[in-house]
Amino acid sequence: MTAETDGTAAGSGADGDGPWTSEAKPQHEAPGPDGAAEAANPDGGAGEPDDKEAAKKQRPFWKELPMLIGIALILALIIKTFLVQAFSIPSDSMQDTLQRGDRVLVDKLTPWFGATPERGEVVVFHDPGGWLPEAHVEENFLQTALSFIGLMPSANEKDLIKRVIAVGGDTVECKKGGKIRVNGTPLNESSYIYPGNTPCDDKPFGPLKVPDGKLWVMGDHRQDSLDSRYHQNQPGDGFVPEKQVVGRAIVKAWPIDRWGTLPVPETYDQKGVQSRALNAAPGAVGLAGAVPLVLWRRRRRQPQQARPVAQSAPHDG
C-alpha cells in the first residue's frame, strides 16, 4: 500500500513524464531472473567490484603470519627492555626463598622513574667485577636472537640475585653468634634465612659504612652464598653500585606450584633500621628554620647600609 500511494503521488505532478515518475516505475516491475540481486543493486551489478575488493583485502593467514611474528618480537623486546624481564635462578644461594631453576620476573619500569633499591628487596644486578668466573659459552644465532629479545636467558649474562641488606648511608655489621645489625638495630631474619643457617658465622663482618649510591647484599642461604662479605678485598670493597642493578625481583613465575610474590620482610620496617633517614630530619628542620632568620637579618641591615650612601651622595656633586 505504501508503494502504490507513492506511485500515485509521483504521477500527479505537473509533468507526467517528470523524474518522479521514472523513479517510481521500477518499484512496480517484476523482479528479474536475479531477483534479490537486482533489488540490492539497482545500478546493474554495482556490487560485483565491491566483492572483488573485499576478496583482495582478505589476505591468506600465511601472508599475515610474518607481520604478526614481527609485531610480537618487537613487543617482547620493548617489554624486556622497559617493563619486565624473566630470569632463571642458576644456584642455591637464595634458598629457600628461591630454588635452583625457578623463574622470577624482574621489575625494570620503576628504575626509569628514579626508584632505587630498598632494604629487604631481592634484586638482580650485573657482576660488579670479579664476583663471577670469567667464562664464555658459544651460542648459535637462534640462541643469541632469543636471548636478545628476552625469550631465552643468555648463557653469557653475568647477572646475580641477592637480597639488599643495607643501602647508602647505613652502617651494617654482624658478629659471630649474633644477628645482622643495620644502624644498630638487629634484624629478625627467621622468615627468609635458610633453615639451620646462621646470619654470618661463616664470615662475620663490620661495622661498615655503606657509601652513597652503593648496596650491601647477601644471599638467604648464608652458608652457600658468595655475597658482599666475600668480596671486600676486591675493587668496590664488596659493595654493589646502584647503577648495576637491573631491577627488583617481584614474582616467582615458574614453576606454577611455586608461584608467589617476593615482598620485603617486616623486620626492615623497624624504626631503628630506618634511623639513617630519621637522623637527617632534624638537620632539615634546622635548615628550614635558619633560612627565615637569615633573610630577616639581611632585611634589617639593608636600611642601615642605605643611609650613608644617601647622605654622601651630595658630596659627589
Short mmCIF file of C-alpha atoms in Angstrom, two decimals:
data_model
loop_
_atom_site.label_atom_id
_atom_site.label_comp_id
_atom_site.label_asym_id
_atom_site.label_seq_id
_atom_site.Cartn_x
_atom_site.Cartn_y
_atom_site.Cartn_z
CA MET A 1 0.00 0.00 0.00
CA THR A 2 2.76 2.43 0.74
CA ALA A 3 4.47 1.88 -2.62
CA GLU A 4 1.20 2.36 -4.52
CA THR A 5 0.44 5.58 -2.71
CA ASP A 6 3.92 6.88 -3.53
CA GLY A 7 3.41 5.96 -7.20
CA THR A 8 0.11 7.82 -7.45
CA ALA A 9 1.64 10.86 -5.85
CA ALA A 10 4.50 10.77 -8.32
CA GLY A 11 2.16 10.58 -11.32
CA SER A 12 0.16 13.61 -10.23
CA GLY A 13 2.96 16.01 -10.82
CA ALA A 14 2.78 18.89 -13.27
CA ASP A 15 4.74 16.98 -15.86
CA GLY A 16 3.55 13.38 -16.24
CA ASP A 17 6.95 12.35 -17.54
CA GLY A 18 8.90 14.01 -14.73
CA PRO A 19 11.66 12.41 -12.75
CA TRP A 20 9.28 11.32 -10.00
CA THR A 21 7.50 9.01 -12.44
CA SER A 22 10.74 7.44 -13.74
CA GLU A 23 11.96 6.69 -10.22
CA ALA A 24 8.66 5.18 -9.10
CA LYS A 25 8.23 2.83 -12.03
CA PRO A 26 10.97 0.28 -11.09
CA GLN A 27 9.13 -0.36 -7.87
CA HIS A 28 6.17 -1.87 -9.86
CA GLU A 29 8.27 -4.01 -12.18
CA ALA A 30 8.55 -7.71 -11.52
CA PRO A 31 11.96 -8.87 -10.26
CA GLY A 32 14.25 -10.17 -12.92
CA PRO A 33 15.94 -13.54 -13.03
CA ASP A 34 18.42 -12.47 -10.45
CA GLY A 35 15.64 -11.36 -8.09
CA ALA A 36 17.13 -10.09 -4.90
CA ALA A 37 20.49 -9.34 -6.51
CA GLU A 38 18.87 -6.72 -8.81
CA ALA A 39 16.89 -5.30 -5.93
CA ALA A 40 20.01 -4.96 -3.82
CA ASN A 41 21.99 -3.45 -6.70
CA PRO A 42 19.57 -1.28 -8.77
CA ASP A 43 22.54 0.20 -10.65
CA GLY A 44 23.07 -3.05 -12.56
CA GLY A 45 25.69 -5.13 -10.76
CA ALA A 46 27.47 -2.35 -8.90
CA GLY A 47 28.15 -4.76 -6.06
CA GLU A 48 30.47 -7.05 -8.07
CA PRO A 49 33.56 -4.77 -7.84
CA ASP A 50 32.97 -4.43 -4.10
CA ASP A 51 33.02 -8.21 -3.72
CA LYS A 52 36.30 -8.38 -5.63
CA GLU A 53 37.85 -5.65 -3.48
CA ALA A 54 36.72 -7.45 -0.31
CA ALA A 55 38.29 -10.67 -1.56
CA LYS A 56 41.55 -8.82 -2.23
CA LYS A 57 41.58 -7.28 1.26
CA GLN A 58 41.20 -10.67 2.95
CA ARG A 59 44.79 -11.88 2.78
CA PRO A 60 45.64 -15.50 3.47
CA PHE A 61 46.78 -16.20 7.02
CA TRP A 62 50.21 -17.36 5.90
CA LYS A 63 50.83 -13.93 4.36
CA GLU A 64 49.89 -12.14 7.59
CA LEU A 65 51.87 -14.53 9.81
CA PRO A 66 55.30 -12.88 9.28
CA MET A 67 53.86 -9.49 10.20
CA LEU A 68 52.26 -10.90 13.35
CA ILE A 69 55.54 -12.55 14.36
CA GLY A 70 57.40 -9.30 13.78
CA ILE A 71 54.98 -7.35 15.96
CA ALA A 72 55.20 -9.97 18.69
CA LEU A 73 59.02 -9.82 18.68
CA ILE A 74 59.03 -6.03 18.84
CA LEU A 75 56.61 -6.09 21.77
CA ALA A 76 58.73 -8.72 23.54
CA LEU A 77 61.84 -6.55 23.10
CA ILE A 78 60.05 -3.47 24.45
CA ILE A 79 58.71 -5.39 27.44
CA LYS A 80 62.15 -6.86 28.21
CA THR A 81 63.90 -3.50 27.91
CA PHE A 82 61.49 -1.23 29.74
CA LEU A 83 58.93 -3.25 31.73
CA VAL A 84 59.59 -6.79 32.95
CA GLN A 85 62.28 -9.39 32.28
CA ALA A 86 62.37 -13.05 33.27
CA PHE A 87 65.46 -14.51 34.93
CA SER A 88 66.37 -18.09 35.76
CA ILE A 89 67.92 -18.95 39.14
CA PRO A 90 71.18 -20.85 38.49
CA SER A 91 72.34 -21.59 42.06
CA ASP A 92 71.25 -22.36 45.62
CA SER A 93 72.43 -19.10 47.19
CA MET A 94 68.88 -17.75 47.69
CA GLN A 95 67.29 -20.87 49.17
CA ASP A 96 64.65 -21.33 50.46
CA THR A 97 63.24 -18.11 49.06
CA LEU A 98 64.28 -19.17 45.55
CA GLN A 99 65.18 -22.62 44.33
CA ARG A 100 67.58 -23.56 41.56
CA GLY A 101 65.64 -23.45 38.28
CA ASP A 102 62.96 -21.02 39.45
CA ARG A 103 61.94 -18.24 37.06
CA VAL A 104 61.45 -14.78 38.51
CA LEU A 105 60.03 -11.65 36.94
CA VAL A 106 62.11 -8.52 37.46
CA ASP A 107 60.59 -5.03 37.50
CA LYS A 108 62.56 -2.79 35.13
CA LEU A 109 59.99 0.01 34.92
CA THR A 110 60.29 1.80 38.26
CA PRO A 111 64.06 2.48 37.93
CA TRP A 112 63.26 4.59 34.86
CA PHE A 113 61.32 6.89 37.20
CA GLY A 114 64.16 7.24 39.68
CA ALA A 115 63.31 4.41 42.09
CA THR A 116 66.31 2.98 43.93
CA PRO A 117 66.67 -0.40 45.70
CA GLU A 118 65.42 -0.57 49.27
CA ARG A 119 66.44 -2.72 52.23
CA GLY A 120 64.98 -6.21 52.14
CA GLU A 121 64.31 -6.29 48.40
CA VAL A 122 65.55 -9.15 46.24
CA VAL A 123 67.39 -7.62 43.29
CA VAL A 124 69.12 -8.78 40.12
CA PHE A 125 72.35 -6.95 39.33
CA HIS A 126 75.23 -7.14 36.89
CA ASP A 127 78.53 -8.51 38.12
CA PRO A 128 80.32 -5.53 39.75
CA GLY A 129 83.60 -7.13 38.72
CA GLY A 130 85.21 -10.37 39.78
CA TRP A 131 82.19 -11.90 41.50
CA LEU A 132 81.67 -14.49 38.76
CA PRO A 133 84.33 -16.57 36.98
CA GLU A 134 85.40 -15.49 33.54
CA ALA A 135 83.80 -17.86 31.06
CA HIS A 136 82.29 -17.62 27.60
CA VAL A 137 79.79 -20.08 26.18
CA GLU A 138 79.40 -20.33 22.43
CA GLU A 139 75.82 -19.68 21.35
CA ASN A 140 74.26 -20.18 17.94
CA PHE A 141 72.39 -17.44 16.10
CA LEU A 142 68.97 -18.58 17.34
CA GLN A 143 70.05 -18.60 20.98
CA THR A 144 71.60 -15.16 20.65
CA ALA A 145 68.50 -13.73 18.97
CA LEU A 146 66.07 -15.22 21.50
CA SER A 147 68.13 -14.02 24.46
CA PHE A 148 68.37 -10.54 22.92
CA ILE A 149 64.59 -10.13 22.82
CA GLY A 150 64.13 -11.75 26.23
CA LEU A 151 62.55 -15.06 25.21
CA MET A 152 65.52 -17.10 26.41
CA PRO A 153 68.19 -16.48 29.08
CA SER A 154 71.70 -15.97 27.78
CA ALA A 155 74.42 -18.29 28.99
CA ASN A 156 76.88 -15.38 28.91
CA GLU A 157 74.90 -12.92 31.02
CA LYS A 158 76.84 -12.12 34.19
CA ASP A 159 73.93 -11.38 36.49
CA LEU A 160 73.45 -12.24 40.15
CA ILE A 161 70.48 -12.21 42.51
CA LYS A 162 70.74 -11.34 46.23
CA ARG A 163 68.84 -9.58 48.99
CA VAL A 164 69.61 -5.95 49.83
CA ILE A 165 70.64 -5.75 53.49
CA ALA A 166 71.79 -2.13 53.68
CA VAL A 167 71.76 0.92 51.40
CA GLY A 168 73.91 4.02 51.06
CA GLY A 169 74.45 5.80 54.38
CA ASP A 170 73.67 2.73 56.52
CA THR A 171 76.04 1.12 59.00
CA VAL A 172 75.93 -2.66 58.84
CA GLU A 173 77.69 -5.33 60.90
CA CYS A 174 77.41 -8.93 62.04
CA LYS A 175 79.45 -10.64 64.74
CA LYS A 176 79.88 -14.40 65.05
CA GLY A 177 76.99 -15.85 67.00
CA GLY A 178 74.96 -12.67 66.63
CA LYS A 179 72.47 -11.09 64.29
CA ILE A 180 72.97 -8.65 61.45
CA ARG A 181 72.62 -5.09 62.69
CA VAL A 182 71.62 -2.23 60.44
CA ASN A 183 72.13 1.18 62.03
CA GLY A 184 72.48 -0.61 65.37
CA THR A 185 69.16 -2.46 65.10
CA PRO A 186 69.22 -6.29 64.90
CA LEU A 187 67.32 -7.94 62.06
CA ASN A 188 64.96 -10.85 62.64
CA GLU A 189 65.68 -12.97 59.56
CA SER A 190 63.87 -16.14 60.58
CA SER A 191 61.20 -15.65 57.89
CA TYR A 192 63.62 -15.97 54.97
CA ILE A 193 67.03 -17.24 56.03
CA TYR A 194 67.76 -20.87 55.09
CA PRO A 195 66.76 -23.30 57.88
CA GLY A 196 69.73 -24.23 60.03
CA ASN A 197 71.89 -21.33 58.80
CA THR A 198 73.34 -18.59 60.98
CA PRO A 199 73.27 -14.94 59.92
CA CYS A 200 77.03 -14.71 59.40
CA ASP A 201 79.03 -17.24 61.45
CA ASP A 202 80.89 -18.39 58.35
CA LYS A 203 82.00 -14.84 57.52
CA PRO A 204 81.45 -12.13 60.19
CA PHE A 205 81.97 -8.52 59.11
CA GLY A 206 81.77 -4.87 60.10
CA PRO A 207 80.86 -2.46 61.25
CA LEU A 208 80.89 -0.98 57.74
CA LYS A 209 79.53 2.31 56.45
CA VAL A 210 77.81 1.80 53.10
CA PRO A 211 78.83 4.56 50.66
CA ASP A 212 76.11 6.61 48.99
CA GLY A 213 74.88 5.00 45.81
CA LYS A 214 76.06 1.54 46.91
CA LEU A 215 74.39 -1.57 48.38
CA TRP A 216 75.38 -4.34 50.77
CA VAL A 217 73.81 -7.60 49.56
CA MET A 218 73.66 -11.15 50.90
CA GLY A 219 72.09 -14.46 49.91
CA ASP A 220 69.38 -16.06 52.02
CA HIS A 221 71.36 -19.33 52.09
CA ARG A 222 74.14 -17.71 54.10
CA GLN A 223 76.48 -20.68 54.27
CA ASP A 224 76.23 -21.18 50.48
CA SER A 225 76.39 -17.63 49.18
CA LEU A 226 79.43 -15.74 47.93
CA ASP A 227 77.93 -12.32 48.58
CA SER A 228 79.27 -8.92 49.66
CA ARG A 229 81.13 -10.47 52.59
CA TYR A 230 83.43 -12.47 50.33
CA HIS A 231 84.40 -9.61 48.00
CA GLN A 232 85.63 -7.00 50.48
CA ASN A 233 89.20 -7.35 49.20
CA GLN A 234 88.21 -6.68 45.60
CA PRO A 235 87.63 -3.34 43.87
CA GLY A 236 84.41 -1.92 45.28
CA ASP A 237 85.01 -3.45 48.75
CA GLY A 238 82.06 -5.80 48.33
CA PHE A 239 79.53 -3.04 47.71
CA VAL A 240 77.26 -3.15 44.66
CA PRO A 241 76.72 0.15 42.78
CA GLU A 242 73.05 1.00 42.37
CA LYS A 243 73.65 1.66 38.67
CA GLN A 244 74.50 -2.04 38.24
CA VAL A 245 71.06 -3.12 39.46
CA VAL A 246 68.82 -4.48 36.70
CA GLY A 247 65.68 -4.39 38.81
CA ARG A 248 63.77 -5.84 41.72
CA ALA A 249 62.51 -9.43 41.58
CA ILE A 250 58.80 -9.16 42.30
CA VAL A 251 57.26 -12.53 41.39
CA LYS A 252 58.20 -16.19 41.28
CA ALA A 253 56.57 -17.07 37.97
CA TRP A 254 57.73 -20.66 37.39
CA PRO A 255 57.13 -23.45 38.21
CA ILE A 256 53.43 -22.84 38.73
CA ASP A 257 53.29 -24.64 42.08
CA ARG A 258 55.88 -22.17 43.44
CA TRP A 259 54.20 -19.03 42.13
CA GLY A 260 54.22 -16.17 44.61
CA THR A 261 55.33 -12.63 45.28
CA LEU A 262 58.62 -11.54 46.88
CA PRO A 263 57.66 -8.94 49.49
CA VAL A 264 60.01 -7.04 51.79
CA PRO A 265 60.23 -8.75 55.23
CA GLU A 266 58.68 -6.79 58.09
CA THR A 267 61.94 -6.64 60.04
CA TYR A 268 63.18 -3.93 57.66
CA ASP A 269 60.31 -1.66 58.73
CA GLN A 270 61.76 -1.18 62.21
CA LYS A 271 62.31 2.45 63.16
CA GLY A 272 65.88 1.73 64.18
CA VAL A 273 66.70 0.36 60.73
CA GLN A 274 65.23 3.49 59.18
CA SER A 275 67.17 5.76 61.56
CA ARG A 276 69.51 6.93 58.80
CA ALA A 277 66.64 8.77 57.17
CA LEU A 278 65.21 9.91 60.51
CA ASN A 279 68.54 11.37 61.62
CA ALA A 280 68.50 13.63 58.59
CA ALA A 281 65.14 15.12 59.58
CA PRO A 282 66.44 17.38 62.44
CA GLY A 283 69.03 18.84 60.10
CA ALA A 284 66.39 19.59 57.52
CA VAL A 285 64.17 21.24 60.14
CA GLY A 286 67.10 23.30 61.41
CA LEU A 287 67.92 24.45 57.88
CA ALA A 288 64.30 25.39 57.26
CA GLY A 289 64.26 27.47 60.44
CA ALA A 290 67.60 29.15 59.72
CA VAL A 291 66.64 30.45 56.29
CA PRO A 292 63.89 32.85 57.50
CA LEU A 293 66.20 34.10 60.29
CA VAL A 294 68.99 34.90 57.84
CA LEU A 295 66.57 36.67 55.49
CA TRP A 296 65.16 38.72 58.39
CA ARG A 297 68.62 39.84 59.50
CA ARG A 298 69.54 40.79 55.92
CA ARG A 299 66.43 42.95 55.65
CA ARG A 300 67.31 44.73 58.89
CA ARG A 301 70.82 45.53 57.66
CA GLN A 302 69.77 46.87 54.27
CA PRO A 303 68.23 50.20 55.54
CA GLN A 304 71.27 50.85 57.76
CA GLN A 305 73.61 50.36 54.81
CA ALA A 306 71.49 52.54 52.55
CA ARG A 307 71.55 55.67 54.75
CA PRO A 308 75.27 56.51 54.41
CA VAL A 309 75.03 56.15 50.69
CA ALA A 310 72.12 58.61 50.52
CA GLN A 311 73.90 61.13 52.82
CA SER A 312 77.17 61.00 50.94
CA ALA A 313 75.57 61.41 47.52
CA PRO A 314 75.52 65.26 47.58
CA HIS A 315 79.26 65.37 48.24
CA ASP A 316 79.83 63.69 44.91
CA GLY A 317 78.24 66.64 43.09
#
